[in-house]
Coordinates of C-alpha atoms and ligand atoms in Angstrom, one line a residue:
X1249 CA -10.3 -34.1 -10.4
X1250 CA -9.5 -30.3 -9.7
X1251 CA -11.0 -29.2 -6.2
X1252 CA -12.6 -26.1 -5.3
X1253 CA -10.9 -25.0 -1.9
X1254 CA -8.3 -22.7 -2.6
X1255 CA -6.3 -23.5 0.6
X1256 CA -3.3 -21.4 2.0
X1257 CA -0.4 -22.6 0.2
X1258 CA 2.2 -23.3 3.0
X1259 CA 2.0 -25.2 5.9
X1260 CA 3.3 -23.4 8.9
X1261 CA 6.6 -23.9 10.7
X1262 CA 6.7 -21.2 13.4
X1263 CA 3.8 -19.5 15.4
X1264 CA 3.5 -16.4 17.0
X1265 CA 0.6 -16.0 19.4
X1266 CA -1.7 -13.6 19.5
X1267 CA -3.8 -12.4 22.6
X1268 CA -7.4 -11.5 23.4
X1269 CA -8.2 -8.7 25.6
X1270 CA -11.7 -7.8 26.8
X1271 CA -13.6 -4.8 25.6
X1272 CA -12.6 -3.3 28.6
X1273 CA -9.1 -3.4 28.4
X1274 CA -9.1 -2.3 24.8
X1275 CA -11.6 0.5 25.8
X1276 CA -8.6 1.7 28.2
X1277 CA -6.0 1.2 25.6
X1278 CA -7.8 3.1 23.0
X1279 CA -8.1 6.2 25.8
X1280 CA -4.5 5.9 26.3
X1281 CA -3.4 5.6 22.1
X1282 CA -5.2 9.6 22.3
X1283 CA -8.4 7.7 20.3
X1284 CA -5.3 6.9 17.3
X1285 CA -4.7 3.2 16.1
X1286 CA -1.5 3.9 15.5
X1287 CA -0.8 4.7 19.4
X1288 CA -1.8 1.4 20.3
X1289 CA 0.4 -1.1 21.4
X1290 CA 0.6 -4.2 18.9
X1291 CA 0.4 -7.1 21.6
X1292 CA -3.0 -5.4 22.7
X1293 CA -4.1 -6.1 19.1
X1294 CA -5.8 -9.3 18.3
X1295 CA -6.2 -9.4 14.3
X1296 CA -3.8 -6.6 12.8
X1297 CA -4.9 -5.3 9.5
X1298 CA -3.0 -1.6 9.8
X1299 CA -0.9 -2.1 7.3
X1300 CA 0.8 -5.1 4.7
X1301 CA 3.3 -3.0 4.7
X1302 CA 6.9 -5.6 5.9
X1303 CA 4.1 -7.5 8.2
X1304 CA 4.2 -10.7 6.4
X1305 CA 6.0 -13.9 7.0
X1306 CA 9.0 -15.4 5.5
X1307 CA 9.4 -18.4 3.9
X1308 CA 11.8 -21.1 5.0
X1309 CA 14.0 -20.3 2.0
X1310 CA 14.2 -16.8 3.0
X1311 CA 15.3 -17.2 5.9
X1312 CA 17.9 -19.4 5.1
X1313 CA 19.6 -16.9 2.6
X1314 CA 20.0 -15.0 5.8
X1315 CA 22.4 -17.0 7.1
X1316 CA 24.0 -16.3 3.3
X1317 CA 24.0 -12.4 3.7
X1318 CA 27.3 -10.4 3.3
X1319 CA 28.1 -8.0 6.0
X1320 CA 31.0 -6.3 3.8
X1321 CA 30.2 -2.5 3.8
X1322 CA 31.2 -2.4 0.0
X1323 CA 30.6 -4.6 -3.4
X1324 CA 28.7 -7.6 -1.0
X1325 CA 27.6 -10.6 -2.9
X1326 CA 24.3 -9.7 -1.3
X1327 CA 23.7 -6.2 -3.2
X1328 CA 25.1 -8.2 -6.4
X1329 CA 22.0 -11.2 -5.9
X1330 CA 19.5 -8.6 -4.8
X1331 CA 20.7 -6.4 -7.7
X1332 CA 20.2 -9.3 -10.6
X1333 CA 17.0 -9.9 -8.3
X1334 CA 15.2 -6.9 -9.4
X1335 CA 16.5 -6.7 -12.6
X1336 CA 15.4 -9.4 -14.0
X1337 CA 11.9 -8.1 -13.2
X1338 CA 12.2 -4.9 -14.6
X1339 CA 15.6 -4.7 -16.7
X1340 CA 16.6 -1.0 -15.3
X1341 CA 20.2 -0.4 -15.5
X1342 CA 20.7 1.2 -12.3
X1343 CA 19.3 -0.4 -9.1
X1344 CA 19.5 1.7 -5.6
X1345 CA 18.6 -0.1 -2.1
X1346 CA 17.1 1.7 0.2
X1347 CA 15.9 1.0 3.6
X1348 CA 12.6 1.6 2.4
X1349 CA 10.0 3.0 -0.4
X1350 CA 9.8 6.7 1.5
X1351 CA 13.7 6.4 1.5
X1352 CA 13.3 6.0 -2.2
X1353 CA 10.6 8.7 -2.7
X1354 CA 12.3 11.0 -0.9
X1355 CA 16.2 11.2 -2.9
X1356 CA 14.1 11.3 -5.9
X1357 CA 12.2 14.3 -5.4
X1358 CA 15.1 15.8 -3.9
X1359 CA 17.4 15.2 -6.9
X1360 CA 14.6 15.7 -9.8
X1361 CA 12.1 18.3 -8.4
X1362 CA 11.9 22.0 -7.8
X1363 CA 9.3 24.6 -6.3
X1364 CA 6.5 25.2 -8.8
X1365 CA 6.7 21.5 -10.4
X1366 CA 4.2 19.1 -10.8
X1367 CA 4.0 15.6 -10.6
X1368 CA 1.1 13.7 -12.0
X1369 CA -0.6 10.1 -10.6
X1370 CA -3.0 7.9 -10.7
X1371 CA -3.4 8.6 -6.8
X1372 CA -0.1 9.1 -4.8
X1373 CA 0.8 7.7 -1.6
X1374 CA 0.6 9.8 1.7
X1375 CA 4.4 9.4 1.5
X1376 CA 4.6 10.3 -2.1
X1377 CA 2.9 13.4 -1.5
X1378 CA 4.8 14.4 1.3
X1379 CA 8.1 14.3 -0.4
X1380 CA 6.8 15.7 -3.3
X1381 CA 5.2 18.6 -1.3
X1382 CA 8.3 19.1 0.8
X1383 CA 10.4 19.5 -2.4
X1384 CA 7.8 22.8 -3.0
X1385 CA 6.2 21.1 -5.9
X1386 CA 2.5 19.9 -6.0
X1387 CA 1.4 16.1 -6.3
X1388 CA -1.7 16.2 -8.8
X1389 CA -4.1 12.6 -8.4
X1390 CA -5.6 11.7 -11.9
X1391 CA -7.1 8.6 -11.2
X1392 CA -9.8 7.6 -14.0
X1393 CA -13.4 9.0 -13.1
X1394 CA -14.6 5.9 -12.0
X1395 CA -11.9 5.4 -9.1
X1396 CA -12.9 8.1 -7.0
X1397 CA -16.5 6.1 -7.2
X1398 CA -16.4 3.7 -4.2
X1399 CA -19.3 1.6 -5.2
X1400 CA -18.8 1.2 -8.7
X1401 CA -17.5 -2.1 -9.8
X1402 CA -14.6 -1.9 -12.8
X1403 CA -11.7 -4.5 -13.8
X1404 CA -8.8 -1.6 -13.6
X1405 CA -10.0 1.1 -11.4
X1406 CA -6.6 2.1 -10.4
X1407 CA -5.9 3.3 -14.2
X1408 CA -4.7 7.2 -15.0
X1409 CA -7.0 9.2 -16.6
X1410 CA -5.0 9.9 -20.0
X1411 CA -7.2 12.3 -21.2
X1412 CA -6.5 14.5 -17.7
X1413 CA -2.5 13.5 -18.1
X1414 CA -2.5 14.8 -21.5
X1415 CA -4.1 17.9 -21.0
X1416 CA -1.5 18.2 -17.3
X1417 CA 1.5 17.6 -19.8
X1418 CA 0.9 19.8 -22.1
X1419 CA -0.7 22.7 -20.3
X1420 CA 2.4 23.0 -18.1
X1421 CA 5.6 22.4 -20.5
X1422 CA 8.7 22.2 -18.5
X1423 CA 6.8 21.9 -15.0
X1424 CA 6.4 18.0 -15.2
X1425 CA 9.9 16.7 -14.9
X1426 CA 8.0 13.5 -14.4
X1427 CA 5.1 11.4 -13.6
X1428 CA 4.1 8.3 -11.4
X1429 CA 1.3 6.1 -11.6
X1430 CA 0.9 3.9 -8.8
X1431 CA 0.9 -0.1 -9.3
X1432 CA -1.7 -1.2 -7.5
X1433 CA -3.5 1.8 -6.5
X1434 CA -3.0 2.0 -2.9
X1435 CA -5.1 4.8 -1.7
X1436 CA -7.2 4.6 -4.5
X1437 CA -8.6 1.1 -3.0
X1438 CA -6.0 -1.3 -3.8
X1439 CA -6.9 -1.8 -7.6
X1440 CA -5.1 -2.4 -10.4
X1441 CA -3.8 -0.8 -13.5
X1442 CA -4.0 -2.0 -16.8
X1443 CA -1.1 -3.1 -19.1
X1444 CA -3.7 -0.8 -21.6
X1445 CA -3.2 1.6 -19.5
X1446 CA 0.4 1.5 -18.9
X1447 CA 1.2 1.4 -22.5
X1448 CA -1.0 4.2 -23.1
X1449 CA 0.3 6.6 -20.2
X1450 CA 3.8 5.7 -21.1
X1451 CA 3.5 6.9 -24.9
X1452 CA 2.1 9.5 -23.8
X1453 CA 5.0 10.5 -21.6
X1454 CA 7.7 9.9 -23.8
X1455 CA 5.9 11.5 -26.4
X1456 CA 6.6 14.6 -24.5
X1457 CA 10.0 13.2 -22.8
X1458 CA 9.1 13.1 -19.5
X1459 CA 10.1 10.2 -17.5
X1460 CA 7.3 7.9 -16.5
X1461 CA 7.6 5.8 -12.6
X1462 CA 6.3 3.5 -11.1
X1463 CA 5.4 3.2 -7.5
X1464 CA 5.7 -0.7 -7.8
X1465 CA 5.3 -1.5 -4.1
X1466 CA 2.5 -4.1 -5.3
X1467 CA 3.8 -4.8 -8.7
X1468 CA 3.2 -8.7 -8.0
X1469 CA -0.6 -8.4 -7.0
X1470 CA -1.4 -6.2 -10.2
X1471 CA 0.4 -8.9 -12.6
X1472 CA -2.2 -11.4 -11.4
X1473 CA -5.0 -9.2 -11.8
X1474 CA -3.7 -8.1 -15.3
X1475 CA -3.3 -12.2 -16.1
X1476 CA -7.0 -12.8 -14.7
X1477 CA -8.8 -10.0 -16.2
X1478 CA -6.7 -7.9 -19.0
X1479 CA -7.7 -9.8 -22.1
X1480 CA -5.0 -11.9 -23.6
X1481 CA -2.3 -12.1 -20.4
X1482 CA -4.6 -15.8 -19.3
X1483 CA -1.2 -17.6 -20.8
X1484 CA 1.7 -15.4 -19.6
X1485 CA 3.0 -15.5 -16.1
X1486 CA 3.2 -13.2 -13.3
X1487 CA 6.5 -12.6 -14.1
X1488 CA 6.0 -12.4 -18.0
X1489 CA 3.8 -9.6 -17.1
X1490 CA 5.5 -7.4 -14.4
X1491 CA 8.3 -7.4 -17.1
X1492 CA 6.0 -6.1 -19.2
X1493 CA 4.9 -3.9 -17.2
X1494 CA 8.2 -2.4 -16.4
X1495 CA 9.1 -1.8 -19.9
X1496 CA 6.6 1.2 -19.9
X1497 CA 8.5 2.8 -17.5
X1498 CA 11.7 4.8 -17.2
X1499 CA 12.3 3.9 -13.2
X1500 CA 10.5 2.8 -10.6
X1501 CA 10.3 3.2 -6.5
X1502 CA 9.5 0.3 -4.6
X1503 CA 8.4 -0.4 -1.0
X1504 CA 10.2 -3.6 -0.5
X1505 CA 7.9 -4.8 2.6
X1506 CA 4.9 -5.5 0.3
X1507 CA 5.9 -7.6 -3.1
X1508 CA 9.6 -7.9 -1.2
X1509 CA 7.8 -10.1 1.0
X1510 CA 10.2 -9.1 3.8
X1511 CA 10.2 -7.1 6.4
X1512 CA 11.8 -4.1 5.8
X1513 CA 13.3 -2.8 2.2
X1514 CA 13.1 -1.0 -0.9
X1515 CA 15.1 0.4 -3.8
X1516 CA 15.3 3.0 -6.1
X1517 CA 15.9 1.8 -9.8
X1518 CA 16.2 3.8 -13.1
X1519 CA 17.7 4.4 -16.7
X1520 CA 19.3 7.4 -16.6
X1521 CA 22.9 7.6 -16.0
X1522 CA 22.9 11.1 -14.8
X1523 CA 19.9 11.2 -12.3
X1524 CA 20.9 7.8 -11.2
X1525 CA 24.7 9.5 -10.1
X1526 CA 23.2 12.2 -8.1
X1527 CA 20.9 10.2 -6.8
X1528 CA 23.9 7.6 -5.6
X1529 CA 25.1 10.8 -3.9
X1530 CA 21.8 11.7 -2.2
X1531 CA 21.8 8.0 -0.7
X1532 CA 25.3 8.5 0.9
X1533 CA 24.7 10.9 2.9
X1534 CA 21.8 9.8 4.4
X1535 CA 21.2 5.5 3.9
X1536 CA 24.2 4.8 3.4
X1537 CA 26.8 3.4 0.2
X1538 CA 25.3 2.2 -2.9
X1539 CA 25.4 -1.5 -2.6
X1540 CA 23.6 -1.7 0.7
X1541 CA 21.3 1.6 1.2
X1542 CA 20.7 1.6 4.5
X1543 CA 19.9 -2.6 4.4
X1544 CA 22.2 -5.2 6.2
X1545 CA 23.5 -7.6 3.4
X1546 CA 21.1 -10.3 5.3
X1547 CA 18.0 -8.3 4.3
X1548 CA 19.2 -7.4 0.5
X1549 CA 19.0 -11.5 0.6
X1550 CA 15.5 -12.2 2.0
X1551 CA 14.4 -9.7 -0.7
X1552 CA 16.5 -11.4 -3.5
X1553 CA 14.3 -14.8 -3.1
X1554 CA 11.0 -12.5 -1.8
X1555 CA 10.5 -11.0 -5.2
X1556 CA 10.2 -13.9 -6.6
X1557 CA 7.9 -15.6 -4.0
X1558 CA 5.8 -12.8 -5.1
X1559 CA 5.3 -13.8 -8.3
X1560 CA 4.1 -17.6 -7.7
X1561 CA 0.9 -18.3 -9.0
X1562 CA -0.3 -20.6 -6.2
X1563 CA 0.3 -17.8 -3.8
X1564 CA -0.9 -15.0 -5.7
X1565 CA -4.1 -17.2 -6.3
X1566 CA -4.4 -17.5 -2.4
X1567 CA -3.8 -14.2 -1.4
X1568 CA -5.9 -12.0 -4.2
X1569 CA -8.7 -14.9 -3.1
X1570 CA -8.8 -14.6 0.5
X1571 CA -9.0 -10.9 0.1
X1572 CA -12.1 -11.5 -2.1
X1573 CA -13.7 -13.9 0.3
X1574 CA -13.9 -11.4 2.8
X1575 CA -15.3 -8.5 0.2
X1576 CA -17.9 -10.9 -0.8
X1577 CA -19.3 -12.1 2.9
X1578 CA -19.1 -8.0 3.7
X1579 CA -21.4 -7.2 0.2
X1580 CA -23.5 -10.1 0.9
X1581 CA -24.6 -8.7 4.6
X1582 CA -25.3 -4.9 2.5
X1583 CA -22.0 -3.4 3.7
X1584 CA -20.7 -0.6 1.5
X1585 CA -17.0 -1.5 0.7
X1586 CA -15.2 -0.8 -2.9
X1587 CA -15.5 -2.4 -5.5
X1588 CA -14.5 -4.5 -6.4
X1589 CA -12.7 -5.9 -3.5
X1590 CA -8.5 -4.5 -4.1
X1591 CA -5.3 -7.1 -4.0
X1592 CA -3.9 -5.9 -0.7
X1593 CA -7.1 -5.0 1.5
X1594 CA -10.9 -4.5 1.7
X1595 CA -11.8 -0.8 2.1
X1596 CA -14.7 -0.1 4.0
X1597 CA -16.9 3.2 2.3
X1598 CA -17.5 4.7 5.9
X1599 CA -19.1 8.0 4.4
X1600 CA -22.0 5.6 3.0
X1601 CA -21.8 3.8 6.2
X1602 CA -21.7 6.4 8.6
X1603 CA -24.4 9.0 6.4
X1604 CA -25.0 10.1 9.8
X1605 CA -21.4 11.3 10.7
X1606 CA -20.0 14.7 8.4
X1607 CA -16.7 14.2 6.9
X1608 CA -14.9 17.1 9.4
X1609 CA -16.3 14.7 12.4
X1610 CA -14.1 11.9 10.3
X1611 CA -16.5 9.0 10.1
X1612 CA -13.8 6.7 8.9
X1613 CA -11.7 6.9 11.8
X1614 CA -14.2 6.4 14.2
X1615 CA -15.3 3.4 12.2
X1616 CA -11.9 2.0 12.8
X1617 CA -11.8 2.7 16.8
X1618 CA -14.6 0.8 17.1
X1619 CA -14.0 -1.8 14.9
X1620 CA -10.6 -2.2 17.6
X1621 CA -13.2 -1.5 20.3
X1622 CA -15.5 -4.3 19.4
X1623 CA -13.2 -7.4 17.9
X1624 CA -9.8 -6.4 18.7
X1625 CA -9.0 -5.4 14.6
X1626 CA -6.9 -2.9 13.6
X1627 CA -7.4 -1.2 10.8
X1628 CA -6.4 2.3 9.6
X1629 CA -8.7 5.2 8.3
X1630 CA -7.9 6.6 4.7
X1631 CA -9.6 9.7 4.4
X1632 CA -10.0 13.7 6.3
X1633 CA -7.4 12.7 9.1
X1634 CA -5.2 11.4 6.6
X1635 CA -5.5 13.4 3.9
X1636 CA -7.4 16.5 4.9
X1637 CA -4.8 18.9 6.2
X1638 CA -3.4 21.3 3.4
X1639 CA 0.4 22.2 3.3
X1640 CA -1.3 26.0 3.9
X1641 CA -2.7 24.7 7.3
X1642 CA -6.3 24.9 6.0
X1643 CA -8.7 21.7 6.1
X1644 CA -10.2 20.4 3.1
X1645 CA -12.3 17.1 3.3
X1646 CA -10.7 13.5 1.2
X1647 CA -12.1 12.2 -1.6
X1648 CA -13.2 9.6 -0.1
X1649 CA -13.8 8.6 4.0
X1650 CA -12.3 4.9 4.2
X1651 CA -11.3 2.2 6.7
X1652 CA -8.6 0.0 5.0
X1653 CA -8.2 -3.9 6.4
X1654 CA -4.7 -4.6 4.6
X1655 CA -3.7 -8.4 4.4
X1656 CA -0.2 -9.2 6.0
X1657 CA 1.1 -11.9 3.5
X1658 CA 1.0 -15.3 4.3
X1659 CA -0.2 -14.4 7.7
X1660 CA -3.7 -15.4 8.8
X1661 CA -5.5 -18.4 7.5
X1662 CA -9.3 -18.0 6.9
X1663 CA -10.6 -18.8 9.9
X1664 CA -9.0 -15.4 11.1
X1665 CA -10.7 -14.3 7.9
X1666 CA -14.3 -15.6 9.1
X1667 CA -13.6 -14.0 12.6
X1668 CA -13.5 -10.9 10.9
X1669 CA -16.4 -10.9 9.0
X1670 CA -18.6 -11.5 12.2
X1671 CA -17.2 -8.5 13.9
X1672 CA -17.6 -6.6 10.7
X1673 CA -21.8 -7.2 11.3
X1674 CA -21.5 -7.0 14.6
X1675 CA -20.2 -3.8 13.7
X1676 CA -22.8 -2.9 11.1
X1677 CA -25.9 -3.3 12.8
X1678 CA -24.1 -0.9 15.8
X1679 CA -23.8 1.7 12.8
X1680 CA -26.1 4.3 14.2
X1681 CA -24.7 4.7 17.7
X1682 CA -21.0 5.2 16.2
X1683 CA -20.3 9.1 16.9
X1684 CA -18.0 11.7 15.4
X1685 CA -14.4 13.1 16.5
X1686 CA -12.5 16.0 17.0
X1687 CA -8.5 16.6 16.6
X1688 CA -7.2 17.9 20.1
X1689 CA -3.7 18.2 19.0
X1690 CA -1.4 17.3 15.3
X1691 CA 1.9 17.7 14.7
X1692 CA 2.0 19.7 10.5
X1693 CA 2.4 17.0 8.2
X1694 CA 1.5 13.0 7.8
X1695 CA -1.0 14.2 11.2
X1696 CA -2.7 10.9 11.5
X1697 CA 0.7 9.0 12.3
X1698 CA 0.5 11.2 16.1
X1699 CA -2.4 13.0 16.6
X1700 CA -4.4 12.8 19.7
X1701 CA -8.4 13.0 18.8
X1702 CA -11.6 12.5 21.0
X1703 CA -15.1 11.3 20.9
X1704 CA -17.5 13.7 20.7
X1705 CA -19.9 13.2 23.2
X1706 CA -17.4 11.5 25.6
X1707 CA -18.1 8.0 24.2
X1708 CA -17.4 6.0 20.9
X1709 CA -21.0 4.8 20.8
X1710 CA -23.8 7.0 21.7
Ligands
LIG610 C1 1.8 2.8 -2.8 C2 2.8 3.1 -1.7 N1 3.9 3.9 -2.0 C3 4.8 4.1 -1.1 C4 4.8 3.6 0.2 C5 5.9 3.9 1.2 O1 6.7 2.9 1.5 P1 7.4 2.7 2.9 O2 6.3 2.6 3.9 O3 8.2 1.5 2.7 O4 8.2 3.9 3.1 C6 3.7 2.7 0.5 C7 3.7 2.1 1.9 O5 2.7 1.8 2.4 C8 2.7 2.5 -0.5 O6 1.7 1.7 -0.2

């Protein structure tokens, strides 16, 4: 007999409490945080969905190769087991910790871009952008027409457009010194790419020698969706198919705190002898020497047996599911969310929503403050705070006005999942009353991290 209930696969070992507060308290907290989620202070937080971003748990084996990690500042057995860790996966000849994926972004651009460039992807990353911007060059988003359609259900929304990559490529010879597509598509909703797609993007590329990356921060969750819906991956395994995957590719960055399953991490990993030299020197001066990048041997361990984790069926079957659970009880009570639900997160479609709330009055954000105010969720707003402010200072509204609720891995159980649907109605049928908000103050770049906004008309409900 096979059983229905997909149940967390782990039982749990150590607990952490977590702590309600009344709506009074958080109405207090959220005047203090200057109306931004990211103010707030975590233990004031009672389910928090900011971010999957090194907010899961370790497993038991993980934390014993701790106790294995090599302190030495050069040639550690650590760097040399992370190192055959990530190769494996995605057999690229040079392999660069860093401290984390922005660490990553950032010697890249620094080492391969120059003003005037331009760097194609299915959607970049706030990071991504910023380091490509801060290099001088411009970040162009070519997801596939149906991605930047919230509603719309599709099996690989977070493909590249090819058509609009070809015509990027060859329009602009010798101003694409490479291209990224982002694996799963992050801001795009969490969805995946297909191996179609990747194969496709990447003869395209090397048709025209340009280097094709991937941002691989969720490389694990997009192997399961490529073995559950790409036809013909049904027999291989996760890991079968991230190799795969990686073969269309000429390097990769990677956020080690998602599919790393640790809590901090990343790495920079690539073919080219050259590029990989000067970006060796790039990482000295600022993370540190090559075979620990800014990690203590300890954490290059965790990550050694977290990649792997990743990759487990029974895990990847529980986490893409729970996800789903939660998108279906949220369609089911008429709430708009994308579609279909992504690997990491739900994202809530606040412009459909909110109809009543204009995009410079940021309806996803305050969608998010009360969603805090409410049930005590945290949750972080994807759209005109984010992504509105231009590197000339003007304001241009997002594609799209959304409230992500990322999944921490291995985390909460599903009755945290059920709580969160009930405040998500409770939340919907308060729609109406949710008001607008204005920026008082910003700092110039990556403004949502700091800024300091207000309600307009004094309260977060009218
Ligand atoms: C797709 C993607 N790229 C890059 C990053 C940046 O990684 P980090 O936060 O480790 O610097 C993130 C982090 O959230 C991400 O989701």
């Amino acid at each position: 007999m096979t059983f229905k209930t997909i149940i967390e696969p782990f039982r749990i070992k150590v607990v952490e409490p977590i702590r309600h507060t009344s709506r009074r308290e958080r109405h207090t907290a959220l005047r203090q945080a200057g109306y931004n989620l990211f103010m707030l202070k975590a233990e004031d937080v009672l389910i928090d969905l900011l971010t999957d971003s090194g907010t899961g748990a370790m497993s038991s084996e993980q934390w014993s190769a701790i106790m294995r990690g090599d302190e030495s500042y050069a040639g550690a057995r650590s760097f040399y087991r992370f190192e055959a860790a990530v190769k494996e996966i995605t057999s690229f000849k040079h392999i660069i910790p860093t401290h984390q994926g922005r660490a990553a972004e950032r010697i890249l651009a620094s080492v391969v871009l120059k003003p005037g460039d331009i760097v194609p992807n299915n959607t970049h990353f706030d990071t991504t952008r910023a380091n490509i911007e801060q290099a001088g060059a411009t970040a162009l988003d070519l997801p596939i027409p149906e991605g930047r359609r919230p509603e719309l259900p599709h099996p690989f929304k977070g493909n590249i457009d090819l058509e609009a990559l070809v015509r990027t490529l060859d329009e602009n010879p010798g101003r694409v010194p490479l291209a990224f597509i982002t694996v799963t598509n992050n801001s795009g909703g969490g969805q995946p790419v297909s191996m179609a797609n990747l194969r496709a993007a990447s003869e395209i590329c090397r048709a025209r020698a340009v280097p094709l990356f991937l941002d691989c921060c969720r490389f694990a969750e997009n192997s399961w969706f490529i073995k559950t819906r790409e036809p013909g991956y049904a027999e291989r395994t996760p890991l079968e198919i991230a190799q795969e995957m990686f073969r269309y590719a000429d390097g990769a960055t990677m956020s080690a705190k998602k599919d790393g399953m640790a809590n901090i991490g990343g790495f920079l990993a690539l073919n080219d002898d050259a590029m990989a030299q000067a970006c060796r020197n790039q990482l000295i001066l600022t993370e540190g020497f090559p075979t620990y990048g800014g990690l203590a041997g300890y954490d290059l361990e965790a990550l050694a047996v977290g990649f792997h984790e990743a990759l487990d069926e029974d895990y990847l079957h529980y986490r893409i599911r729970s996800v789903a659970y939660l998108g279906e009880r949220l369609t089911a009570a008429g709430i708009p969310i994308v579609q279909p639900p992504g690997g990491h997160a739900i994202y809530l479609d606040a412009r459909a929503m909110l109809p009543h709330i204009p995009q410079h009055q940021y309806p996803a954000w305050a969608l998010s403050l009360v969603l805090y105010l409410e049930g005590g969720v945290r949750s972080v707003e994807i759209g005109s705070v984010m992504f509105g402010l231009q590197p000339d200072g003007s304001e241009r509204p997002a594609a799209m006005e959304l409230v992500r609720l990322a999944f921490p891995r291995r985390v909460y159980t599903q009755s945290h999942v059920d709580y969160l649907a009930e405040v998500l109605l409770y939340v919907n049928g308060l729609k109406e009353r949710i008001v607008g908000m204005r920026i008082m103050e910003a700092p110039p770049v990556l403004r949502h991290f700091t800024a300091r906004l207000e309600p307009l008309g004094g309260d977060l409900l009218a």
